[in-house]
PDB file of C-alpha atoms in Angstrom:
ATOM      1  CA  PHE P   1      39.619  23.831  36.910  1.00 42.00           C
ATOM      2  CA  GLN P   2      39.440  19.579  36.546  1.00 47.00           C
ATOM      3  CA  GLY P   3      35.133  20.083  36.587  1.00 51.00           C
ATOM      4  CA  ARG P   4      36.096  22.353  33.490  1.00 59.00           C
ATOM      5  CA  SER P   5      38.004  20.563  31.640  1.00 64.00           C
ATOM      6  CA  GLY P   6      35.288  17.112  32.275  1.00 65.00           C
ATOM      7  CA  LYS P   7      32.991  19.474  31.820  1.00 78.00           C
ATOM      8  CA  ASP P   8      34.248  19.826  28.219  1.00 86.00           C
ATOM      9  CA  GLU P   9      34.807  16.783  27.019  1.00 82.00           C
ATOM     10  CA  GLN P  10      31.313  15.364  27.999  1.00 85.00           C
ATOM     11  CA  GLU P  11      30.632  18.706  25.421  1.00 89.00           C
ATOM     12  CA  ARG P  12      33.377  17.328  22.421  1.00 85.00           C
ATOM     13  CA  ARG P  13      31.400  13.368  22.244  1.00 83.00           C
ATOM     14  CA  LEU P  14      28.577  14.731  22.278  1.00 88.00           C
ATOM     15  CA  LEU P  15      29.692  16.983  19.544  1.00 88.00           C
ATOM     16  CA  ARG P  16      31.291  14.318  18.424  1.00 86.00           C
ATOM     17  CA  LEU P  17      27.664  11.983  18.583  1.00 88.00           C
ATOM     18  CA  ARG P  18      25.648  14.417  16.743  1.00 91.00           C
ATOM     19  CA  SER P  19      27.732  15.147  14.573  1.00 90.00           C
ATOM     20  CA  LEU P  20      27.913  11.769  13.421  1.00 90.00           C
ATOM     21  CA  GLN P  21      24.351  10.835  14.079  1.00 91.00           C
ATOM     22  CA  TYR P  22      23.744  13.653  11.745  1.00 94.00           C
ATOM     23  CA  LEU P  23      25.899  12.154   8.868  1.00 93.00           C
ATOM     24  CA  GLU P  24      24.047   8.409   9.294  1.00 93.00           C
ATOM     25  CA  ARG P  25      20.876   9.859   8.725  1.00 95.00           C
ATOM     26  CA  TYR P  26      22.050  11.796   5.854  1.00 96.00           C
ATOM     27  CA  ILE P  27      23.085   8.753   4.385  1.00 96.00           C
ATOM     28  CA  TYR P  28      19.322   6.334   4.695  1.00 96.00           C
ATOM     29  CA  LEU P  29      18.369   9.880   2.762  1.00 98.00           C
ATOM     30  CA  ILE P  30      20.599   9.192  -0.138  1.00 98.00           C
ATOM     31  CA  LEU P  31      19.662   5.535  -0.255  1.00 98.00           C
ATOM     32  CA  PHE P  32      15.449   6.519   0.088  1.00 98.00           C
ATOM     33  CA  ASN P  33      16.353   8.169  -2.753  1.00 98.00           C
ATOM     34  CA  ALA P  34      18.089   6.283  -4.537  1.00 98.00           C
ATOM     35  CA  TYR P  35      15.590   3.593  -3.415  1.00 98.00           C
ATOM     36  CA  LEU P  36      13.054   5.890  -5.392  1.00 98.00           C
ATOM     37  CA  HIS P  37      14.577   6.241  -7.775  1.00 98.00           C
ATOM     38  CA  LEU P  38      15.330   3.537  -9.221  1.00 97.00           C
ATOM     39  CA  GLU P  39      11.773   1.639  -7.475  1.00 97.00           C
ATOM     40  CA  LYS P  40      10.348   3.407  -9.552  1.00 97.00           C
ATOM     41  CA  LYS P  41       9.621   1.521 -12.527  1.00 96.00           C
ATOM     42  CA  ASP P  42       7.908  -0.929 -10.483  1.00 96.00           C
ATOM     43  CA  SER P  43       6.230   1.156  -9.580  1.00 96.00           C
ATOM     44  CA  TRP P  44       7.447   0.574  -5.555  1.00 96.00           C
ATOM     45  CA  GLN P  45       6.026  -2.127  -5.221  1.00 97.00           C
ATOM     46  CA  ARG P  46       9.450  -3.751  -2.669  1.00 97.00           C
ATOM     47  CA  PRO P  47       8.764  -1.885   0.749  1.00 97.00           C
ATOM     48  CA  PHE P  48      12.818  -0.014   1.216  1.00 98.00           C
ATOM     49  CA  SER P  49      12.934  -2.122   4.415  1.00 97.00           C
ATOM     50  CA  LEU P  50      13.408  -5.510   1.748  1.00 98.00           C
ATOM     51  CA  TRP P  51      15.144  -3.432  -1.456  1.00 97.00           C
ATOM     52  CA  MET P  52      17.637  -2.291   2.056  1.00 97.00           C
ATOM     53  CA  ARG P  53      18.154  -6.598   2.930  1.00 96.00           C
ATOM     54  CA  GLU P  54      18.530  -6.976  -0.395  1.00 97.00           C
ATOM     55  CA  VAL P  55      20.483  -4.042  -2.442  1.00 96.00           C
ATOM     56  CA  ALA P  56      22.115  -1.619  -0.236  1.00 96.00           C
ATOM     57  CA  ALA P  57      22.998  -4.821   2.252  1.00 95.00           C
ATOM     58  CA  VAL P  58      25.240  -6.318  -0.655  1.00 96.00           C
ATOM     59  CA  ALA P  59      25.971  -3.559  -2.336  1.00 95.00           C
ATOM     60  CA  GLY P  60      28.571  -2.640   1.905  1.00 94.00           C
ATOM     61  CA  VAL P  61      26.405  -0.059   3.350  1.00 94.00           C
ATOM     62  CA  TYR P  62      26.470  -1.055   7.276  1.00 92.00           C
ATOM     63  CA  GLU P  63      29.618  -1.914   6.467  1.00 91.00           C
ATOM     64  CA  VAL P  64      30.144   1.513   6.036  1.00 91.00           C
ATOM     65  CA  LEU P  65      27.952   3.052   8.513  1.00 90.00           C
ATOM     66  CA  ASP P  66      29.749   0.963  10.605  1.00 87.00           C
ATOM     67  CA  ARG P  67      33.536   2.241   9.855  1.00 86.00           C
ATOM     68  CA  LEU P  68      31.697   6.036  10.316  1.00 84.00           C
ATOM     69  CA  GLY P  69      33.251   8.071  11.190  1.00 77.00           C
ATOM     70  CA  PHE P  70      36.351  10.192  12.635  1.00 72.00           C
ATOM     71  CA  PRO P  71      38.220   7.534  14.028  1.00 71.00           C
ATOM     72  CA  GLU P  72      41.576  10.296  14.739  1.00 72.00           C
ATOM     73  CA  LEU P  73      38.369  12.661  16.953  1.00 68.00           C
ATOM     74  CA  GLU P  74      37.634  10.144  19.606  1.00 68.00           C
ATOM     75  CA  GLY P  75      40.167   8.328  22.154  1.00 68.00           C
ATOM     76  CA  PRO P  76      41.794   4.792  23.388  1.00 66.00           C
ATOM     77  CA  GLU P  77      39.979   5.983  26.492  1.00 65.00           C
ATOM     78  CA  ASP P  78      36.578   5.351  24.624  1.00 62.00           C
ATOM     79  CA  GLU P  79      34.880   2.777  25.503  1.00 57.00           C
ATOM     80  CA  GLU P  80      32.771   1.481  23.232  1.00 63.00           C
ATOM     81  CA  PRO P  81      33.469   3.919  19.811  1.00 74.00           C
ATOM     82  CA  LEU P  82      30.598   6.005  18.271  1.00 77.00           C
ATOM     83  CA  ARG P  83      32.504   5.616  15.272  1.00 75.00           C
ATOM     84  CA  ARG P  84      30.766   1.641  15.231  1.00 79.00           C
ATOM     85  CA  LEU P  85      27.201   1.854  14.885  1.00 79.00           C
ATOM     86  CA  ARG P  86      26.456  -0.614  18.248  1.00 79.00           C
ATOM     87  CA  GLY P  87      28.295   2.706  19.995  1.00 81.00           C
ATOM     88  CA  ARG P  88      25.755   5.056  18.085  1.00 81.00           C
ATOM     89  CA  TRP P  89      22.510   3.631  19.412  1.00 79.00           C
ATOM     90  CA  ARG P  90      24.237   3.225  23.300  1.00 83.00           C
ATOM     91  CA  ALA P  91      24.453   6.580  23.360  1.00 81.00           C
ATOM     92  CA  GLN P  92      21.311   7.990  22.348  1.00 82.00           C
ATOM     93  CA  SER P  93      19.719   5.101  24.107  1.00 83.00           C
ATOM     94  CA  ARG P  94      22.058   6.329  27.967  1.00 79.00           C
ATOM     95  CA  GLY P  95      20.702  10.004  26.725  1.00 72.00           C
ATOM     96  CA  ASP P  96      24.121  11.527  25.412  1.00 65.00           C
ATOM     97  CA  ALA P  97      22.843  13.583  23.076  1.00 53.00           C
ATOM     98  CA  GLY P  98      20.290  14.261  25.046  1.00 50.00           C
ATOM     99  CA  GLY P  99      17.628  11.593  24.351  1.00 47.00           C
ATOM    100  CA  PRO P 100      16.181   9.948  21.306  1.00 46.00           C
ATOM    101  CA  CYS P 101      14.647  13.222  19.583  1.00 46.00           C
ATOM    102  CA  THR P 102      15.822  16.591  20.966  1.00 48.00           C
ATOM    103  CA  SER P 103      15.151  20.018  19.915  1.00 42.00           C
ATOM    104  CA  GLY P 104      15.551  20.148  15.930  1.00 47.00           C
ATOM    105  CA  ASP P 105      15.777  16.924  15.072  1.00 49.00           C
ATOM    106  CA  PHE P 106      14.014  14.122  13.063  1.00 41.00           C
TER     107      PHE P 106
END
């Protein structure tokens, strides 16, 4: 029975990671939409990456992304909470989410 609960915990962590990754992607889509609308008047002379540094970062987007998630779903045993950008990136690079890009993902 203990093996089953370990598998359940691993599956819960995978689902939390996937949920946060999808939420993060959605936020980037919203940001890109804002970029397209705001930069249209200048014919998109400023690249999105520069816009992120000059506009979005100043607005605190990276702080929001670094605190993204549901801390009440993370236990104290989580060495690196998934709500932190670094925690999500490390989990993905370790393959906790089935690799960088799995079937059905972008």
